[in-house]
GROMACS .gro file of C-alpha atoms in nm:
model
  353
    1GLU     CA    1   1.741  12.902 -12.552
    2ASP     CA    2   1.862  13.191 -12.770
    3LYS     CA    3   1.888  12.954 -13.058
    4LEU     CA    4   1.534  12.832 -13.001
    5GLN     CA    5   1.404  13.192 -13.000
    6GLU     CA    6   1.588  13.263 -13.324
    7MET     CA    7   1.436  12.954 -13.485
    8ILE     CA    8   1.086  13.063 -13.380
    9ARG     CA    9   1.147  13.420 -13.504
   10THR     CA   10   1.267  13.304 -13.843
   11SER     CA   11   0.998  13.042 -13.890
   12GLU     CA   12   0.683  13.106 -14.089
   13ALA     CA   13   0.472  13.116 -13.773
   14GLY     CA   14   0.720  13.352 -13.613
   15ARG     CA   15   0.703  13.590 -13.905
   16GLN     CA   16   0.324  13.586 -13.890
   17ILE     CA   17   0.333  13.669 -13.519
   18GLN     CA   18   0.570  13.960 -13.590
   19ASP     CA   19   0.343  14.087 -13.867
   20ILE     CA   20   0.041  14.067 -13.641
   21ASP     CA   21   0.229  14.246 -13.365
   22LYS     CA   22   0.334  14.523 -13.605
   23GLU     CA   23  -0.020  14.559 -13.738
   24ILE     CA   24  -0.156  14.588 -13.385
   25ARG     CA   25   0.106  14.851 -13.300
   26ASP     CA   26   0.015  15.041 -13.617
   27LEU     CA   27  -0.353  15.026 -13.528
   28VAL     CA   28  -0.282  15.154 -13.177
   29GLU     CA   29  -0.078  15.440 -13.322
   30ARG     CA   30  -0.356  15.523 -13.570
   31LEU     CA   31  -0.610  15.502 -13.287
   32ASN     CA   32  -0.414  15.751 -13.077
   33GLN     CA   33  -0.362  15.985 -13.374
   34THR     CA   34  -0.731  15.967 -13.466
   35ARG     CA   35  -0.831  16.033 -13.104
   36GLU     CA   36  -0.611  16.347 -13.108
   37LYS     CA   37  -0.765  16.458 -13.438
   38GLU     CA   38  -1.114  16.402 -13.302
   39LYS     CA   39  -1.023  16.603 -12.994
   40GLU     CA   40  -0.897  16.890 -13.216
   41PHE     CA   41  -1.207  16.863 -13.437
   42LYS     CA   42  -1.441  16.881 -13.135
   43THR     CA   43  -1.259  17.191 -13.009
   44LEU     CA   44  -1.297  17.358 -13.349
   45CYS     CA   45  -1.668  17.270 -13.363
   46GLY     CA   46  -1.712  17.411 -13.013
   47THR     CA   47  -1.540  17.737 -13.112
   48LEU     CA   48  -1.768  17.769 -13.414
   49GLY     CA   49  -2.087  17.651 -13.241
   50LEU     CA   50  -2.122  17.357 -13.483
   51PRO     CA   51  -2.240  17.002 -13.399
   52VAL     CA   52  -1.985  16.720 -13.404
   53PRO     CA   53  -2.079  16.478 -13.685
   54CYS     CA   54  -2.140  16.109 -13.606
   55ASP     CA   55  -2.100  15.972 -13.959
   56GLN     CA   56  -1.987  16.064 -14.312
   57THR     CA   57  -2.328  16.207 -14.410
   58ALA     CA   58  -2.328  16.441 -14.112
   59PHE     CA   59  -1.964  16.529 -14.185
   60VAL     CA   60  -2.047  16.633 -14.544
   61SER     CA   61  -2.339  16.845 -14.417
   62LEU     CA   62  -2.109  17.008 -14.161
   63HIS     CA   63  -1.851  17.079 -14.431
   64VAL     CA   64  -2.112  17.260 -14.644
   65GLN     CA   65  -2.228  17.459 -14.339
   66ALA     CA   66  -1.868  17.556 -14.258
   67GLU     CA   67  -1.800  17.678 -14.612
   68LYS     CA   68  -2.116  17.889 -14.599
   69MET     CA   69  -2.012  18.028 -14.261
   70GLN     CA   70  -1.667  18.109 -14.401
   71ALA     CA   71  -1.819  18.323 -14.678
   72GLU     CA   72  -2.055  18.496 -14.432
   73ILE     CA   73  -1.770  18.579 -14.193
   74ALA     CA   74  -1.559  18.717 -14.479
   75ASN     CA   75  -1.847  18.949 -14.576
   76GLU     CA   76  -1.901  19.051 -14.212
   77ARG     CA   77  -1.531  19.129 -14.168
   78ASP     CA   78  -1.535  19.342 -14.484
   79SER     CA   79  -1.834  19.531 -14.346
   80LEU     CA   80  -1.664  19.577 -14.009
   81THR     CA   81  -1.347  19.699 -14.176
   82LYS     CA   82  -1.547  19.960 -14.370
   83ASP     CA   83  -1.727  20.065 -14.051
   84ARG     CA   84  -1.395  20.097 -13.870
   85ASP     CA   85  -1.251  20.310 -14.153
   86ASP     CA   86  -1.559  20.535 -14.136
   87LEU     CA   87  -1.524  20.566 -13.758
   88LYS     CA   88  -1.154  20.651 -13.794
   89ALA     CA   89  -1.242  20.923 -14.045
   90GLN     CA   90  -1.507  21.060 -13.805
   91GLU     CA   91  -1.256  21.052 -13.521
   92ARG     CA   92  -0.998  21.242 -13.727
   93ASN     CA   93  -1.257  21.508 -13.819
   94VAL     CA   94  -1.362  21.550 -13.456
   95GLU     CA   95  -0.997  21.568 -13.344
   96VAL     CA   96  -0.921  21.833 -13.608
   97ARG     CA   97  -1.224  22.037 -13.496
   98HIS     CA   98  -1.126  21.991 -13.131
   99ALA     CA   99  -0.768  22.104 -13.198
  100ALA     CA  100  -0.889  22.409 -13.391
  101ASP     CA  101  -1.133  22.505 -13.114
  102GLU     CA  102  -0.860  22.451 -12.854
  103LYS     CA  103  -0.626  22.679 -13.043
  104GLU     CA  104  -0.898  22.940 -13.089
  105ARG     CA  105  -0.993  22.932 -12.721
  106GLY     CA  106  -0.628  22.967 -12.618
  107SER     CA  107  -0.595  23.268 -12.843
  108LEU     CA  108  -0.917  23.427 -12.716
  109MET     CA  109  -0.809  23.389 -12.353
  110GLY     CA  110  -0.524  23.631 -12.414
  111ARG     CA  111  -0.725  23.910 -12.578
  112GLU     CA  112  -1.065  24.079 -12.594
  113SER     CA  113  -1.164  24.063 -12.964
  114GLN     CA  114  -1.338  23.775 -13.142
  115ILE     CA  115  -1.129  23.782 -13.461
  116PRO     CA  116  -1.017  23.427 -13.559
  117VAL     CA  117  -0.660  23.335 -13.471
  118ALA     CA  118  -0.564  23.274 -13.838
  119ASN     CA  119  -0.652  23.633 -13.926
  120LEU     CA  120  -0.463  23.765 -13.624
  121GLU     CA  121  -0.155  23.564 -13.722
  122LEU     CA  122  -0.171  23.711 -14.074
  123ARG     CA  123  -0.190  24.064 -13.935
  124HIS     CA  124   0.093  23.993 -13.693
  125SER     CA  125   0.319  23.878 -13.976
  126ILE     CA  126   0.257  24.205 -14.164
  127LEU     CA  127   0.306  24.421 -13.856
  128ALA     CA  128   0.625  24.240 -13.759
  129ALA     CA  129   0.771  24.267 -14.109
  130LEU     CA  130   0.698  24.642 -14.132
  131SER     CA  131   0.745  24.738 -13.764
  132ILE     CA  132   0.394  24.884 -13.737
  133ASP     CA  133   0.199  24.906 -13.409
  134GLU     CA  134  -0.112  24.693 -13.383
  135LYS     CA  135  -0.330  24.991 -13.290
  136ASP     CA  136  -0.248  25.142 -13.630
  137MET     CA  137  -0.398  24.847 -13.823
  138LEU     CA  138  -0.723  24.724 -13.671
  139PHE     CA  139  -0.975  24.475 -13.798
  140ILE     CA  140  -1.313  24.635 -13.854
  141GLY     CA  141  -1.463  24.367 -13.630
  142GLU     CA  142  -1.253  24.496 -13.341
  143MET     CA  143  -1.425  24.834 -13.370
  144LEU     CA  144  -1.789  24.729 -13.408
  145GLN     CA  145  -2.029  24.582 -13.154
  146VAL     CA  146  -2.402  24.516 -13.150
  147LYS     CA  147  -2.566  24.734 -12.886
  148GLU     CA  148  -2.675  24.563 -12.566
  149GLY     CA  149  -3.044  24.630 -12.629
  150GLU     CA  150  -3.028  24.497 -12.987
  151ARG     CA  151  -2.880  24.150 -12.920
  152VAL     CA  152  -3.181  23.981 -13.081
  153TRP     CA  153  -3.034  24.103 -13.413
  154GLU     CA  154  -2.678  23.998 -13.329
  155GLY     CA  155  -2.670  23.680 -13.538
  156VAL     CA  156  -2.813  23.857 -13.844
  157ILE     CA  157  -2.573  24.150 -13.815
  158GLU     CA  158  -2.278  23.912 -13.769
  159ARG     CA  159  -2.379  23.737 -14.090
  160VAL     CA  160  -2.419  24.063 -14.284
  161LEU     CA  161  -2.092  24.213 -14.163
  162HIS     CA  162  -1.880  23.897 -14.138
  163ASN     CA  163  -1.649  23.958 -14.436
  164PHE     CA  164  -1.643  24.332 -14.378
  165GLY     CA  165  -1.551  24.275 -14.014
  166LEU     CA  166  -1.251  24.061 -14.112
  167SER     CA  167  -1.109  24.343 -14.323
  168LEU     CA  168  -0.808  24.541 -14.205
  169LEU     CA  169  -0.796  24.921 -14.187
  170VAL     CA  170  -0.469  25.063 -14.321
  171PRO     CA  171  -0.403  25.433 -14.252
  172GLU     CA  172  -0.285  25.637 -14.546
  173LYS     CA  173   0.058  25.683 -14.383
  174HIS     CA  174   0.123  25.305 -14.398
  175TYR     CA  175  -0.056  25.233 -14.723
  176GLN     CA  176   0.242  25.228 -14.965
  177ARG     CA  177   0.452  24.997 -14.747
  178VAL     CA  178   0.165  24.763 -14.670
  179SER     CA  179   0.042  24.733 -15.029
  180SER     CA  180   0.399  24.669 -15.155
  181TYR     CA  181   0.461  24.404 -14.889
  182VAL     CA  182   0.129  24.230 -14.961
  183ASP     CA  183   0.199  24.230 -15.334
  184LYS     CA  184   0.536  24.056 -15.308
  185THR     CA  185   0.448  23.816 -15.026
  186ASN     CA  186   0.266  23.485 -15.036
  187LEU     CA  187   0.028  23.543 -14.745
  188LYS     CA  188  -0.105  23.184 -14.748
  189ASN     CA  189  -0.444  23.326 -14.656
  190ARG     CA  190  -0.709  23.568 -14.780
  191LEU     CA  191  -0.664  23.935 -14.694
  192VAL     CA  192  -0.899  24.229 -14.751
  193TYR     CA  193  -0.789  24.573 -14.639
  194PHE     CA  194  -0.907  24.931 -14.682
  195LYS     CA  195  -0.695  25.237 -14.732
  196VAL     CA  196  -0.821  25.494 -14.480
  197GLN     CA  197  -0.749  25.852 -14.572
  198ALA     CA  198  -0.675  26.111 -14.308
  199ASN     CA  199  -0.923  26.383 -14.215
  200VAL     CA  200  -1.233  26.207 -14.349
  201LYS     CA  201  -1.550  26.415 -14.318
  202SER     CA  202  -1.866  26.270 -14.167
  203LEU     CA  203  -2.164  26.210 -14.397
  204MET     CA  204  -2.408  26.314 -14.122
  205LYS     CA  205  -2.681  26.102 -14.282
  206ASP     CA  206  -3.023  26.054 -14.122
  207THR     CA  207  -3.127  25.690 -14.080
  208PRO     CA  208  -3.456  25.518 -13.984
  209GLU     CA  209  -3.484  25.398 -13.626
  210ASP     CA  210  -3.480  25.034 -13.734
  211ALA     CA  211  -3.174  25.071 -13.959
  212LEU     CA  212  -2.892  24.822 -13.903
  213TYR     CA  213  -2.658  25.120 -13.851
  214ASN     CA  214  -2.851  25.220 -13.537
  215LYS     CA  215  -2.805  24.879 -13.380
  216LEU     CA  216  -2.426  24.913 -13.378
  217GLU     CA  217  -2.179  25.098 -13.165
  218ILE     CA  218  -1.833  25.201 -13.286
  219LYS     CA  219  -1.543  25.179 -13.043
  220PRO     CA  220  -1.429  25.533 -12.969
  221GLY     CA  221  -1.077  25.668 -12.957
  222MET     CA  222  -0.927  25.441 -13.224
  223GLY     CA  223  -0.899  25.700 -13.503
  224PHE     CA  224  -1.118  25.522 -13.760
  225GLU     CA  225  -1.461  25.614 -13.627
  226VAL     CA  226  -1.565  25.864 -13.896
  227TRP     CA  227  -1.446  25.649 -14.186
  228LEU     CA  228  -1.619  25.343 -14.044
  229SER     CA  229  -1.943  25.532 -13.978
  230ASN     CA  230  -1.947  25.658 -14.338
  231GLU     CA  231  -1.886  25.306 -14.477
  232LEU     CA  232  -2.170  25.161 -14.273
  233LEU     CA  233  -2.407  25.433 -14.385
  234GLU     CA  234  -2.311  25.395 -14.752
  235ARG     CA  235  -2.262  25.019 -14.791
  236PHE     CA  236  -2.478  24.865 -14.519
  237ASP     CA  237  -2.792  25.077 -14.525
  238TYR     CA  238  -3.012  24.778 -14.434
  239ILE     CA  239  -3.347  24.806 -14.261
  240CYS     CA  240  -3.403  24.537 -13.996
  241CYS     CA  241  -3.752  24.401 -14.064
  242ASN     CA  242  -3.963  24.208 -13.817
  243ASP     CA  243  -4.224  24.108 -14.077
  244MET     CA  244  -4.216  23.999 -14.440
  245LYS     CA  245  -4.442  24.276 -14.569
  246ARG     CA  246  -4.193  24.537 -14.453
  247PHE     CA  247  -3.903  24.330 -14.591
  248GLN     CA  248  -4.071  24.296 -14.930
  249ALA     CA  249  -4.143  24.668 -14.945
  250GLU     CA  250  -3.790  24.788 -14.857
  251ARG     CA  251  -3.514  24.820 -15.116
  252THR     CA  252  -3.236  24.703 -14.880
  253ALA     CA  253  -3.334  24.493 -14.579
  254VAL     CA  254  -3.268  24.193 -14.354
  255THR     CA  255  -3.490  23.960 -14.154
  256LEU     CA  256  -3.430  23.796 -13.817
  257SER     CA  257  -3.388  23.459 -13.991
  258GLY     CA  258  -3.097  23.596 -14.197
  259GLN     CA  259  -3.251  23.669 -14.536
  260ILE     CA  260  -3.071  23.962 -14.697
  261LYS     CA  261  -3.209  24.189 -14.969
  262LYS     CA  262  -2.985  24.434 -15.155
  263GLY     CA  263  -3.077  24.690 -15.421
  264GLY     CA  264  -3.433  24.570 -15.447
  265LEU     CA  265  -3.344  24.268 -15.661
  266ARG     CA  266  -3.069  24.051 -15.513
  267HIS     CA  267  -3.171  23.821 -15.226
  268GLU     CA  268  -2.952  23.586 -15.024
  269LYS     CA  269  -2.996  23.346 -14.733
  270ASP     CA  270  -2.701  23.130 -14.625
  271ASP     CA  271  -2.800  22.861 -14.375
  272ARG     CA  272  -2.485  22.652 -14.399
  273ARG     CA  273  -2.416  22.758 -14.041
  274ALA     CA  274  -2.666  22.836 -13.768
  275ILE     CA  275  -2.730  23.208 -13.733
  276SER     CA  276  -2.682  23.171 -13.356
  277ASP     CA  277  -2.344  22.992 -13.385
  278ARG     CA  278  -2.120  23.213 -13.173
  279ARG     CA  279  -1.809  23.034 -13.296
  280GLN     CA  280  -1.854  23.233 -13.617
  281TYR     CA  281  -1.901  23.571 -13.445
  282ILE     CA  282  -1.624  23.824 -13.504
  283LEU     CA  283  -1.761  24.161 -13.388
  284GLY     CA  284  -1.702  24.330 -13.057
  285TRP     CA  285  -1.444  24.382 -12.785
  286SER     CA  286  -1.564  24.117 -12.543
  287ASN     CA  287  -1.522  23.748 -12.620
  288GLU     CA  288  -1.645  23.587 -12.296
  289GLN     CA  289  -1.953  23.436 -12.461
  290LYS     CA  290  -1.749  23.302 -12.751
  291ILE     CA  291  -1.505  23.140 -12.507
  292ALA     CA  292  -1.799  22.983 -12.321
  293VAL     CA  293  -1.937  22.841 -12.647
  294LEU     CA  294  -1.595  22.703 -12.743
  295GLU     CA  295  -1.554  22.541 -12.402
  296LYS     CA  296  -1.895  22.377 -12.441
  297GLU     CA  297  -1.796  22.260 -12.790
  298LEU     CA  298  -1.463  22.126 -12.659
  299ALA     CA  299  -1.647  21.923 -12.395
  300GLU     CA  300  -1.881  21.787 -12.663
  301THR     CA  301  -1.600  21.695 -12.906
  302GLY     CA  302  -1.421  21.530 -12.612
  303ARG     CA  303  -1.729  21.316 -12.549
  304GLN     CA  304  -1.760  21.241 -12.920
  305THR     CA  305  -1.398  21.129 -12.935
  306ALA     CA  306  -1.447  20.899 -12.635
  307ARG     CA  307  -1.767  20.756 -12.785
  308ILE     CA  308  -1.609  20.695 -13.126
  309ASP     CA  309  -1.300  20.546 -12.964
  310GLY     CA  310  -1.526  20.305 -12.776
  311GLN     CA  311  -1.701  20.209 -13.100
  312ILE     CA  312  -1.366  20.150 -13.270
  313LYS     CA  313  -1.248  19.925 -12.985
  314ALA     CA  314  -1.577  19.729 -12.994
  315ASN     CA  315  -1.540  19.693 -13.371
  316GLU     CA  316  -1.183  19.567 -13.335
  317ARG     CA  317  -1.289  19.318 -13.066
  318GLN     CA  318  -1.558  19.186 -13.299
  319GLN     CA  319  -1.303  19.159 -13.580
  320ASP     CA  320  -1.070  18.963 -13.350
  321ILE     CA  321  -1.356  18.721 -13.272
  322LEU     CA  322  -1.427  18.676 -13.643
  323LYS     CA  323  -1.058  18.634 -13.718
  324GLY     CA  324  -1.048  18.354 -13.460
  325LYS     CA  325  -1.349  18.191 -13.625
  326GLU     CA  326  -1.187  18.226 -13.968
  327THR     CA  327  -0.877  18.048 -13.839
  328ALA     CA  328  -1.095  17.777 -13.681
  329LEU     CA  329  -1.289  17.730 -14.007
  330HIS     CA  330  -0.969  17.712 -14.207
  331ASP     CA  331  -0.838  17.438 -13.975
  332LEU     CA  332  -1.172  17.255 -13.968
  333LEU     CA  333  -1.199  17.246 -14.348
  334LYS     CA  334  -0.860  17.072 -14.363
  335PHE     CA  335  -1.045  16.759 -14.248
  336LYS     CA  336  -1.163  16.590 -14.567
  337GLY     CA  337  -1.370  16.301 -14.433
  338PHE     CA  338  -1.528  16.146 -14.126
  339PHE     CA  339  -1.266  15.871 -14.133
  340GLU     CA  340  -1.008  16.121 -14.005
  341ILE     CA  341  -1.184  16.143 -13.667
  342ASP     CA  342  -1.357  15.804 -13.652
  343TRP     CA  343  -1.143  15.639 -13.383
  344GLN     CA  344  -1.431  15.405 -13.286
  345ARG     CA  345  -1.390  15.217 -13.614
  346ILE     CA  346  -1.020  15.160 -13.539
  347SER     CA  347  -1.105  15.056 -13.184
  348ILE     CA  348  -1.343  14.790 -13.321
  349GLU     CA  349  -1.066  14.664 -13.552
  350LEU     CA  350  -0.839  14.629 -13.251
  351ASP     CA  351  -1.105  14.439 -13.058
  352ASP     CA  352  -1.130  14.194 -13.350
  353TRP     CA  353  -0.768  14.092 -13.290
   0.00000   0.00000   0.00000
């Protein structure tokens, strides 16, 4: 029997049967492979929302559509990346502002004045290096305050006296040591200070009722009152004007909106910051309102950070979706013809056997 089987296998008819059997096995293998490819192709089309082609013409049309989609997604991802970078920059700016306000609020909680923490740190470094008491070197802003009944002018006066208020007063007895230290030290900040001589005589100058000078009070008992009063009378002899006719007629004047006139010729109005922005206020010996403003600002920057963070996460989710589509398009475009997924044609070939 084995011999008979061998004779059949080695005969011409036997070889033909073996060839046919091999061809059928090959077709079955191709059918299974093509079915798997079609299954993969359908999944990719589903991911991309594209129709599954039924012939070569439809396949070519799909291929063109996929290439167009690939270019559109690349452009959309570039746009999303730019948007995300912009959001990150916004987030960093808000975080920097939040951190600065947090530091400022923490500093204000431990004192009464409104002088910015950076200026206080500069003064502290000088005082510590020279062993001088703080009460001997005050900021002008620590000694001046807008009177309670004149608060409508507070923003204007803060603007006029801002730089002056951040200046230090150095008594004559400390002047040589302070000036020498400042000269040889990199302060890493801007410092303006005034040498205050002892036994200064009062100017005893009459002023109009609506003069800026009359809207201020000077903190008593600090030792600088006469000098400071004289400086205000000499350098800040502004008239506070409620109407433009009065402003235009005066030689030195200010308006409620913050326009400043000096010497009859020079005019200035700086609206880079709101005149009512208490974060910029530096005068006075009570900082409760400034703390309240900072706390409100901290709450707002906290909300901004949360909102921006949500936008960044949404952007990244959208980018992940597009990245998935890009991968799907890349895999779909590897298919070069309908024949790669046309298992029905192979099935018909098998049926013909």
